[in-house]
GROMACS .gro file of N, CA and C in nm:
model
  459
    1MET      N    1  -2.455   0.999  -1.815
    1MET     CA    2  -2.407   0.924  -1.689
    1MET      C    3  -2.264   0.995  -1.671
    2GLY      N    4  -2.245   1.048  -1.561
    2GLY     CA    5  -2.119   1.078  -1.523
    2GLY      C    6  -2.005   0.998  -1.478
    3TRP      N    7  -1.879   1.025  -1.494
    3TRP     CA    8  -1.772   0.929  -1.441
    3TRP      C    9  -1.744   0.954  -1.311
    4GLY      N   10  -1.798   1.061  -1.237
    4GLY     CA   11  -1.756   1.075  -1.093
    4GLY      C   12  -1.618   1.155  -1.063
    5LYS      N   13  -1.625   1.222  -0.993
    5LYS     CA   14  -1.482   1.308  -0.964
    5LYS      C   15  -1.383   1.242  -0.882
    6ARG      N   16  -1.259   1.232  -0.963
    6ARG     CA   17  -1.162   1.153  -0.883
    6ARG      C   18  -1.067   1.239  -0.791
    7PRO      N   19  -1.044   1.182  -0.661
    7PRO     CA   20  -0.941   1.281  -0.578
    7PRO      C   21  -0.817   1.284  -0.664
    8ARG      N   22  -0.765   1.429  -0.645
    8ARG     CA   23  -0.640   1.436  -0.699
    8ARG      C   24  -0.529   1.503  -0.605
    9ILE      N   25  -0.418   1.483  -0.615
    9ILE     CA   26  -0.315   1.514  -0.528
    9ILE      C   27  -0.218   1.586  -0.610
   10ARG      N   28  -0.160   1.711  -0.590
   10ARG     CA   29  -0.046   1.775  -0.648
   10ARG      C   30   0.081   1.732  -0.584
   11LEU      N   31   0.174   1.670  -0.648
   11LEU     CA   32   0.288   1.625  -0.574
   11LEU      C   33   0.398   1.755  -0.572
   12ASN      N   34   0.490   1.746  -0.497
   12ASN     CA   35   0.579   1.846  -0.464
   12ASN      C   36   0.666   1.897  -0.589
   13SER      N   37   0.649   1.790  -0.681
   13SER     CA   38   0.733   1.813  -0.818
   13SER      C   39   0.641   1.907  -0.910
   14GLY      N   40   0.494   1.928  -0.869
   14GLY     CA   41   0.418   2.007  -0.958
   14GLY      C   42   0.330   1.902  -1.022
   15LEU      N   43   0.349   1.784  -1.048
   15LEU     CA   44   0.255   1.683  -1.120
   15LEU      C   45   0.145   1.663  -1.038
   16GLU      N   46   0.024   1.647  -1.100
   16GLU     CA   47  -0.103   1.623  -1.061
   16GLU      C   48  -0.131   1.479  -1.065
   17VAL      N   49  -0.161   1.379  -0.981
   17VAL     CA   50  -0.200   1.248  -0.995
   17VAL      C   51  -0.332   1.231  -0.953
   18TYR      N   52  -0.392   1.131  -0.987
   18TYR     CA   53  -0.533   1.117  -0.959
   18TYR      C   54  -0.558   0.963  -0.889
   19LEU      N   55  -0.639   0.962  -0.777
   19LEU     CA   56  -0.676   0.823  -0.725
   19LEU      C   57  -0.770   0.740  -0.811
   20ASP      N   58  -0.727   0.643  -0.874
   20ASP     CA   59  -0.826   0.585  -0.966
   20ASP      C   60  -0.876   0.434  -0.909
   21CYS      N   61  -0.810   0.408  -0.799
   21CYS     CA   62  -0.861   0.254  -0.743
   21CYS      C   63  -0.837   0.280  -0.594
   22LEU      N   64  -0.916   0.224  -0.512
   22LEU     CA   65  -0.899   0.239  -0.358
   22LEU      C   66  -0.959   0.108  -0.282
   23PHE      N   67  -0.870   0.046  -0.227
   23PHE     CA   68  -0.930  -0.073  -0.152
   23PHE      C   69  -0.867  -0.055  -0.018
   24GLN      N   70  -0.979  -0.081   0.083
   24GLN     CA   71  -0.929  -0.053   0.236
   24GLN      C   72  -0.995  -0.167   0.315
   25TYR      N   73  -0.919  -0.210   0.426
   25TYR     CA   74  -0.962  -0.310   0.521
   25TYR      C   75  -0.892  -0.276   0.649
   26ARG      N   76  -0.942  -0.326   0.761
   26ARG     CA   77  -0.907  -0.323   0.894
   26ARG      C   78  -0.787  -0.388   0.917
   27THR      N   79  -0.679  -0.306   0.965
   27THR     CA   80  -0.535  -0.343   0.979
   27THR      C   81  -0.521  -0.484   1.057
   28TYR      N   82  -0.614  -0.485   1.181
   28TYR     CA   83  -0.597  -0.594   1.245
   28TYR      C   84  -0.741  -0.684   1.246
   29ALA      N   85  -0.809  -0.685   1.152
   29ALA     CA   86  -0.928  -0.783   1.112
   29ALA      C   87  -0.858  -0.936   1.139
   30GLY      N   88  -0.934  -0.989   1.215
   30GLY     CA   89  -0.881  -1.133   1.233
   30GLY      C   90  -0.804  -1.148   1.358
   31LEU      N   91  -0.748  -1.055   1.423
   31LEU     CA   92  -0.659  -1.064   1.542
   31LEU      C   93  -0.766  -1.081   1.661
   32LEU      N   94  -0.775  -1.213   1.711
   32LEU     CA   95  -0.879  -1.239   1.811
   32LEU      C   96  -0.843  -1.240   1.927
   33GLU      N   97  -0.706  -1.255   1.964
   33GLU     CA   98  -0.662  -1.235   2.105
   33GLU      C   99  -0.518  -1.195   2.095
   34GLY      N  100  -0.479  -1.127   2.223
   34GLY     CA  101  -0.345  -1.096   2.234
   34GLY      C  102  -0.339  -0.929   2.187
   35GLN      N  103  -0.219  -0.897   2.138
   35GLN     CA  104  -0.208  -0.775   2.107
   35GLN      C  105  -0.111  -0.747   2.002
   36PRO      N  106  -0.116  -0.643   1.906
   36PRO     CA  107  -0.007  -0.639   1.791
   36PRO      C  108   0.112  -0.626   1.855
   37THR      N  109   0.210  -0.660   1.786
   37THR     CA  110   0.360  -0.663   1.828
   37THR      C  111   0.420  -0.615   1.709
   38ARG      N  112   0.567  -0.533   1.711
   38ARG     CA  113   0.636  -0.506   1.599
   38ARG      C  114   0.655  -0.602   1.495
   39ARG      N  115   0.654  -0.725   1.533
   39ARG     CA  116   0.688  -0.838   1.435
   39ARG      C  117   0.535  -0.886   1.349
   40LEU      N  118   0.435  -0.872   1.434
   40LEU     CA  119   0.302  -0.873   1.373
   40LEU      C  120   0.296  -0.776   1.270
   41ASN      N  121   0.310  -0.644   1.290
   41ASN     CA  122   0.291  -0.537   1.216
   41ASN      C  123   0.387  -0.540   1.088
   42ALA      N  124   0.499  -0.608   1.088
   42ALA     CA  125   0.599  -0.618   0.966
   42ALA      C  126   0.547  -0.727   0.881
   43ARG      N  127   0.478  -0.821   0.948
   43ARG     CA  128   0.406  -0.920   0.851
   43ARG      C  129   0.282  -0.853   0.773
   44LEU      N  130   0.211  -0.772   0.863
   44LEU     CA  131   0.078  -0.706   0.819
   44LEU      C  132   0.109  -0.601   0.702
   45ILE      N  133   0.214  -0.533   0.698
   45ILE     CA  134   0.270  -0.444   0.618
   45ILE      C  135   0.318  -0.517   0.495
   46GLN      N  136   0.405  -0.643   0.514
   46GLN     CA  137   0.428  -0.714   0.392
   46GLN      C  138   0.305  -0.776   0.306
   47ARG      N  139   0.213  -0.815   0.411
   47ARG     CA  140   0.088  -0.868   0.342
   47ARG      C  141   0.014  -0.766   0.255
   48ALA      N  142   0.015  -0.639   0.320
   48ALA     CA  143  -0.053  -0.542   0.233
   48ALA      C  144   0.024  -0.493   0.088
   49LEU      N  145   0.148  -0.523   0.100
   49LEU     CA  146   0.220  -0.503  -0.016
   49LEU      C  147   0.207  -0.606  -0.120
   50GLU      N  148   0.173  -0.724  -0.089
   50GLU     CA  149   0.158  -0.836  -0.170
   50GLU      C  150   0.017  -0.846  -0.215
   51TYR      N  151  -0.072  -0.786  -0.120
   51TYR     CA  152  -0.204  -0.772  -0.187
   51TYR      C  153  -0.228  -0.653  -0.299
   52ALA      N  154  -0.162  -0.555  -0.267
   52ALA     CA  155  -0.129  -0.454  -0.345
   52ALA      C  156  -0.088  -0.501  -0.508
   53ALA      N  157   0.006  -0.593  -0.476
   53ALA     CA  158   0.081  -0.637  -0.608
   53ALA      C  159   0.004  -0.722  -0.679
   54ASP      N  160  -0.099  -0.798  -0.610
   54ASP     CA  161  -0.185  -0.906  -0.665
   54ASP      C  162  -0.314  -0.846  -0.714
   55LYS      N  163  -0.368  -0.767  -0.636
   55LYS     CA  164  -0.511  -0.731  -0.652
   55LYS      C  165  -0.531  -0.612  -0.712
   56LEU      N  166  -0.442  -0.503  -0.718
   56LEU     CA  167  -0.462  -0.382  -0.763
   56LEU      C  168  -0.437  -0.388  -0.927
   57TRP      N  169  -0.502  -0.331  -1.012
   57TRP     CA  170  -0.448  -0.325  -1.153
   57TRP      C  171  -0.363  -0.213  -1.175
   58MET      N  172  -0.309  -0.235  -1.287
   58MET     CA  173  -0.183  -0.138  -1.331
   58MET      C  174  -0.054  -0.220  -1.283
   59GLY      N  175   0.076  -0.215  -1.343
   59GLY     CA  176   0.182  -0.262  -1.308
   59GLY      C  177   0.286  -0.217  -1.208
   60GLY      N  178   0.372  -0.243  -1.198
   60GLY     CA  179   0.471  -0.178  -1.116
   60GLY      C  180   0.486  -0.252  -0.962
   61THR      N  181   0.586  -0.210  -0.887
   61THR     CA  182   0.597  -0.245  -0.752
   61THR      C  183   0.535  -0.155  -0.666
   62PRO      N  184   0.456  -0.204  -0.593
   62PRO     CA  185   0.381  -0.109  -0.504
   62PRO      C  186   0.489  -0.015  -0.377
   63HIS      N  187   0.444   0.100  -0.360
   63HIS     CA  188   0.522   0.187  -0.292
   63HIS      C  189   0.475   0.190  -0.162
   64LEU      N  190   0.529   0.172  -0.049
   64LEU     CA  191   0.469   0.191   0.076
   64LEU      C  192   0.499   0.327   0.128
   65LEU      N  193   0.405   0.397   0.187
   65LEU     CA  194   0.416   0.512   0.254
   65LEU      C  195   0.470   0.470   0.407
   66THR      N  196   0.550   0.512   0.477
   66THR     CA  197   0.599   0.472   0.609
   66THR      C  198   0.483   0.491   0.716
   67PRO      N  199   0.439   0.396   0.765
   67PRO     CA  200   0.319   0.390   0.867
   67PRO      C  201   0.375   0.423   0.994
   68PRO      N  202   0.302   0.514   1.090
   68PRO     CA  203   0.355   0.537   1.215
   68PRO      C  204   0.310   0.416   1.285
   69GLU      N  205   0.415   0.365   1.381
   69GLU     CA  206   0.404   0.262   1.488
   69GLU      C  207   0.413   0.309   1.616
   70VAL      N  208   0.300   0.280   1.692
   70VAL     CA  209   0.311   0.337   1.831
   70VAL      C  210   0.327   0.231   1.933
   71ALA      N  211   0.415   0.257   2.029
   71ALA     CA  212   0.439   0.155   2.136
   71ALA      C  213   0.311   0.137   2.213
   72ILE      N  214   0.271   0.023   2.251
   72ILE     CA  215   0.143   0.022   2.351
   72ILE      C  216   0.224  -0.009   2.478
   73GLY      N  217   0.155   0.047   2.591
   73GLY     CA  218   0.209   0.047   2.731
   73GLY      C  219   0.308   0.137   2.752
   74ALA      N  220   0.349   0.251   2.684
   74ALA     CA  221   0.438   0.312   2.730
   74ALA      C  222   0.447   0.374   2.847
   75GLY      N  223   0.554   0.373   2.925
   75GLY     CA  224   0.582   0.389   3.075
   75GLY      C  225   0.559   0.263   3.162
   76ARG      N  226   0.559   0.147   3.088
   76ARG     CA  227   0.534   0.026   3.181
   76ARG      C  228   0.673  -0.017   3.248
   77ASP      N  229   0.674  -0.110   3.324
   77ASP     CA  230   0.808  -0.147   3.403
   77ASP      C  231   0.933  -0.193   3.288
   78GLU      N  232   1.035  -0.111   3.301
   78GLU     CA  233   1.133  -0.153   3.211
   78GLU      C  234   1.208  -0.276   3.240
   79SER      N  235   1.205  -0.343   3.357
   79SER     CA  236   1.250  -0.487   3.349
   79SER      C  237   1.167  -0.582   3.284
   80ILE      N  238   1.026  -0.541   3.274
   80ILE     CA  239   0.956  -0.631   3.192
   80ILE      C  240   0.994  -0.602   3.054
   81SER      N  241   0.989  -0.472   2.999
   81SER     CA  242   1.021  -0.465   2.850
   81SER      C  243   1.153  -0.482   2.815
   82GLY      N  244   1.239  -0.481   2.899
   82GLY     CA  245   1.402  -0.523   2.864
   82GLY      C  246   1.407  -0.650   2.848
   83ASN      N  247   1.320  -0.763   2.884
   83ASN     CA  248   1.332  -0.894   2.848
   83ASN      C  249   1.277  -0.914   2.720
   84LEU      N  250   1.215  -0.838   2.643
   84LEU     CA  251   1.144  -0.868   2.529
   84LEU      C  252   1.253  -0.851   2.413
   85ASP      N  253   1.237  -0.919   2.306
   85ASP     CA  254   1.291  -0.877   2.177
   85ASP      C  255   1.235  -0.789   2.126
   86HIS      N  256   1.308  -0.687   2.060
   86HIS     CA  257   1.251  -0.563   2.001
   86HIS      C  258   1.128  -0.589   1.916
   87ALA      N  259   1.122  -0.715   1.832
   87ALA     CA  260   1.029  -0.752   1.745
   87ALA      C  261   0.900  -0.788   1.811
   88ASP      N  262   0.926  -0.842   1.941
   88ASP     CA  263   0.797  -0.875   2.030
   88ASP      C  264   0.746  -0.751   2.123
   89GLU      N  265   0.783  -0.630   2.082
   89GLU     CA  266   0.727  -0.526   2.168
   89GLU      C  267   0.591  -0.489   2.120
   90PRO      N  268   0.504  -0.484   2.213
   90PRO     CA  269   0.349  -0.447   2.172
   90PRO      C  270   0.372  -0.306   2.099
   91ALA      N  271   0.313  -0.299   1.968
   91ALA     CA  272   0.291  -0.175   1.924
   91ALA      C  273   0.180  -0.165   1.805
   92THR      N  274   0.125  -0.071   1.777
   92THR     CA  275   0.012  -0.050   1.690
   92THR      C  276   0.048   0.040   1.556
   93LEU      N  277  -0.021  -0.020   1.434
   93LEU     CA  278  -0.016   0.069   1.327
   93LEU      C  279  -0.167   0.138   1.317
   94PRO      N  280  -0.166   0.225   1.239
   94PRO     CA  281  -0.319   0.295   1.222
   94PRO      C  282  -0.403   0.197   1.193
   95PRO      N  283  -0.550   0.193   1.205
   95PRO     CA  284  -0.647   0.081   1.205
   95PRO      C  285  -0.671   0.060   1.052
   96ILE      N  286  -0.649   0.145   0.951
   96ILE     CA  287  -0.711   0.114   0.828
   96ILE      C  288  -0.596   0.102   0.731
   97VAL      N  289  -0.603  -0.008   0.652
   97VAL     CA  290  -0.482  -0.038   0.537
   97VAL      C  291  -0.559   0.004   0.419
   98CYS      N  292  -0.463   0.081   0.347
   98CYS     CA  293  -0.535   0.146   0.231
   98CYS      C  294  -0.452   0.102   0.088
   99LEU      N  295  -0.503   0.036   0.011
   99LEU     CA  296  -0.417   0.015  -0.119
   99LEU      C  297  -0.488   0.086  -0.236
  100GLY      N  298  -0.396   0.176  -0.296
  100GLY     CA  299  -0.447   0.252  -0.383
  100GLY      C  300  -0.368   0.261  -0.525
  101THR      N  301  -0.436   0.280  -0.630
  101THR     CA  302  -0.351   0.307  -0.779
  101THR      C  303  -0.387   0.468  -0.816
  102PHE      N  304  -0.281   0.513  -0.805
  102PHE     CA  305  -0.275   0.675  -0.868
  102PHE      C  306  -0.234   0.666  -1.014
  103GLU      N  307  -0.279   0.755  -1.076
  103GLU     CA  308  -0.254   0.780  -1.222
  103GLU      C  309  -0.217   0.912  -1.263
  104SER      N  310  -0.144   0.922  -1.353
  104SER     CA  311  -0.109   1.071  -1.431
  104SER      C  312  -0.134   1.049  -1.560
  105PHE      N  313  -0.162   1.146  -1.623
  105PHE     CA  314  -0.166   1.156  -1.785
  105PHE      C  315  -0.035   1.202  -1.841
  106ALA      N  316   0.061   1.224  -1.765
  106ALA     CA  317   0.190   1.242  -1.806
  106ALA      C  318   0.295   1.118  -1.784
  107PRO      N  319   0.391   1.089  -1.866
  107PRO     CA  320   0.477   0.973  -1.855
  107PRO      C  321   0.579   1.009  -1.742
  108ALA      N  322   0.600   0.892  -1.673
  108ALA     CA  323   0.733   0.910  -1.550
  108ALA      C  324   0.839   0.917  -1.611
  109ARG      N  325   0.897   0.825  -1.711
  109ARG     CA  326   1.032   0.848  -1.753
  109ARG      C  327   1.057   0.832  -1.894
  110HIS      N  328   0.961   0.771  -1.967
  110HIS     CA  329   0.981   0.779  -2.111
  110HIS      C  330   0.885   0.851  -2.185
  111PRO      N  331   0.936   0.956  -2.254
  111PRO     CA  332   0.848   1.066  -2.301
  111PRO      C  333   0.740   1.025  -2.413
  112ASP      N  334   0.779   0.907  -2.483
  112ASP     CA  335   0.681   0.831  -2.556
  112ASP      C  336   0.555   0.776  -2.488
  113ALA      N  337   0.560   0.758  -2.380
  113ALA     CA  338   0.455   0.693  -2.287
  113ALA      C  339   0.338   0.780  -2.299
  114ASP      N  340   0.218   0.718  -2.277
  114ASP     CA  341   0.086   0.809  -2.272
  114ASP      C  342   0.037   0.848  -2.136
  115CYS      N  343   0.083   0.770  -2.036
  115CYS     CA  344   0.054   0.764  -1.896
  115CYS      C  345   0.141   0.718  -1.797
  116SER      N  346   0.100   0.749  -1.671
  116SER     CA  347   0.193   0.672  -1.582
  116SER      C  348   0.096   0.635  -1.464
  117SER      N  349   0.147   0.527  -1.373
  117SER     CA  350   0.056   0.502  -1.261
  117SER      C  351   0.161   0.426  -1.157
  118LEU      N  352   0.084   0.432  -1.036
  118LEU     CA  353   0.164   0.399  -0.920
  118LEU      C  354   0.072   0.320  -0.810
  119ARG      N  355   0.093   0.212  -0.760
  119ARG     CA  356   0.022   0.145  -0.663
  119ARG      C  357   0.103   0.172  -0.538
  120VAL      N  358  -0.001   0.232  -0.451
  120VAL     CA  359   0.054   0.285  -0.321
  120VAL      C  360  -0.012   0.220  -0.203
  121VAL      N  361   0.080   0.187  -0.092
  121VAL     CA  362   0.012   0.130   0.042
  121VAL      C  363   0.033   0.224   0.144
  122TRP      N  364  -0.068   0.250   0.229
  122TRP     CA  365  -0.040   0.342   0.315
  122TRP      C  366  -0.147   0.308   0.454
  123PHE      N  367  -0.123   0.350   0.556
  123PHE     CA  368  -0.219   0.333   0.676
  123PHE      C  369  -0.290   0.455   0.720
  124GLN      N  370  -0.397   0.461   0.768
  124GLN     CA  371  -0.465   0.561   0.820
  124GLN      C  372  -0.569   0.548   0.924
  125GLU      N  373  -0.631   0.650   1.007
  125GLU     CA  374  -0.719   0.625   1.096
  125GLU      C  375  -0.855   0.605   1.046
  126GLU      N  376  -0.898   0.643   0.956
  126GLU     CA  377  -1.030   0.635   0.914
  126GLU      C  378  -1.052   0.588   0.782
  127PHE      N  379  -1.166   0.513   0.737
  127PHE     CA  380  -1.204   0.478   0.609
  127PHE      C  381  -1.208   0.597   0.528
  128GLY      N  382  -1.187   0.579   0.381
  128GLY     CA  383  -1.194   0.690   0.304
  128GLY      C  384  -1.089   0.745   0.232
  129GLU      N  385  -1.098   0.832   0.134
  129GLU     CA  386  -0.981   0.897   0.065
  129GLU      C  387  -0.885   0.941   0.158
  130PRO      N  388  -0.745   0.956   0.109
  130PRO     CA  389  -0.649   1.014   0.197
  130PRO      C  390  -0.656   1.150   0.224
  131VAL      N  391  -0.690   1.189   0.346
  131VAL     CA  392  -0.698   1.336   0.382
  131VAL      C  393  -0.606   1.362   0.506
  132GLU      N  394  -0.555   1.272   0.568
  132GLU     CA  395  -0.482   1.296   0.699
  132GLU      C  396  -0.349   1.379   0.656
  133ALA      N  397  -0.302   1.493   0.710
  133ALA     CA  398  -0.194   1.558   0.679
  133ALA      C  399  -0.081   1.475   0.666
  134ALA      N  400  -0.029   1.375   0.748
  134ALA     CA  401   0.095   1.298   0.735
  134ALA      C  402   0.096   1.225   0.630
  135VAL      N  403  -0.022   1.155   0.592
  135VAL     CA  404  -0.028   1.072   0.473
  135VAL      C  405  -0.031   1.167   0.345
  136LEU      N  406  -0.097   1.264   0.348
  136LEU     CA  407  -0.093   1.354   0.228
  136LEU      C  408   0.060   1.408   0.198
  137GLU      N  409   0.133   1.436   0.330
  137GLU     CA  410   0.281   1.490   0.296
  137GLU      C  411   0.353   1.371   0.221
  138GLN      N  412   0.346   1.263   0.272
  138GLN     CA  413   0.410   1.135   0.203
  138GLN      C  414   0.368   1.133   0.065
  139LEU      N  415   0.253   1.133   0.054
  139LEU     CA  416   0.197   1.131  -0.102
  139LEU      C  417   0.266   1.223  -0.191
  140GLN      N  418   0.257   1.362  -0.135
  140GLN     CA  419   0.305   1.463  -0.210
  140GLN      C  420   0.464   1.454  -0.232
  141ALA      N  421   0.536   1.398  -0.155
  141ALA     CA  422   0.671   1.371  -0.175
  141ALA      C  423   0.736   1.267  -0.243
  142ILE      N  424   0.625   1.182  -0.302
  142ILE     CA  425   0.660   1.080  -0.389
  142ILE      C  426   0.759   1.128  -0.509
  143ASP      N  427   0.888   1.046  -0.536
  143ASP     CA  428   0.936   1.101  -0.644
  143ASP      C  429   0.883   1.006  -0.762
  144TRP      N  430   0.784   1.076  -0.814
  144TRP     CA  431   0.702   0.983  -0.926
  144TRP      C  432   0.793   0.934  -1.031
  145LYS      N  433   0.873   0.999  -1.096
  145LYS     CA  434   0.962   0.964  -1.200
  145LYS      C  435   1.056   0.838  -1.171
  146THR      N  436   1.082   0.825  -1.042
  146THR     CA  437   1.154   0.704  -1.012
  146THR      C  438   1.075   0.594  -0.973
  147VAL      N  439   0.957   0.599  -0.933
  147VAL     CA  440   0.864   0.490  -0.874
  147VAL      C  441   0.742   0.459  -0.954
  148ALA      N  442   0.686   0.542  -1.029
  148ALA     CA  443   0.592   0.517  -1.115
  148ALA      C  444   0.630   0.424  -1.244
  149THR      N  445   0.536   0.382  -1.290
  149THR     CA  446   0.519   0.291  -1.417
  149THR      C  447   0.480   0.355  -1.535
  150ASP      N  448   0.535   0.367  -1.628
  150ASP     CA  449   0.490   0.416  -1.771
  150ASP      C  450   0.391   0.331  -1.820
  151GLY      N  451   0.286   0.390  -1.889
  151GLY     CA  452   0.162   0.327  -1.954
  151GLY      C  453   0.159   0.370  -2.107
  152TYR      N  454   0.116   0.273  -2.185
  152TYR     CA  455   0.070   0.307  -2.350
  152TYR      C  456  -0.067   0.274  -2.364
  153TRP      N  457  -0.132   0.340  -2.451
  153TRP     CA  458  -0.273   0.310  -2.485
  153TRP      C  459  -0.266   0.231  -2.612
   0.00000   0.00000   0.00000
């Protein structure tokens, strides 16, 4: 029985990390009426970080890749939008929330560690592993030594 091939990413630092766990769900699942706002999006991002902290294995604080937030109704009447609190402005995030655990066979900070890992939260357009250029660029730019957690066998 094979273990399956794990997606890997080479960070800008040269370190190779492997996607070990991936959990995905629709960003606006359960939104039955109305439209998303910047305030709702902030709550959804916070919820994703909490899910990653509670549901994904391995330790450490989840790392958020900054999601693009796109205003809804660009070009609408400025007198209407001028009355809105910025947090109440309609805006959307990419439709898929991704919670992933990445691992490395190298330690992050302590040379006597056996490995390191990082829980990452990001948003993307489709279900599946991270393949979008903007997501990959942010993943590759992670400062692993600063944010990853060392592990011991």
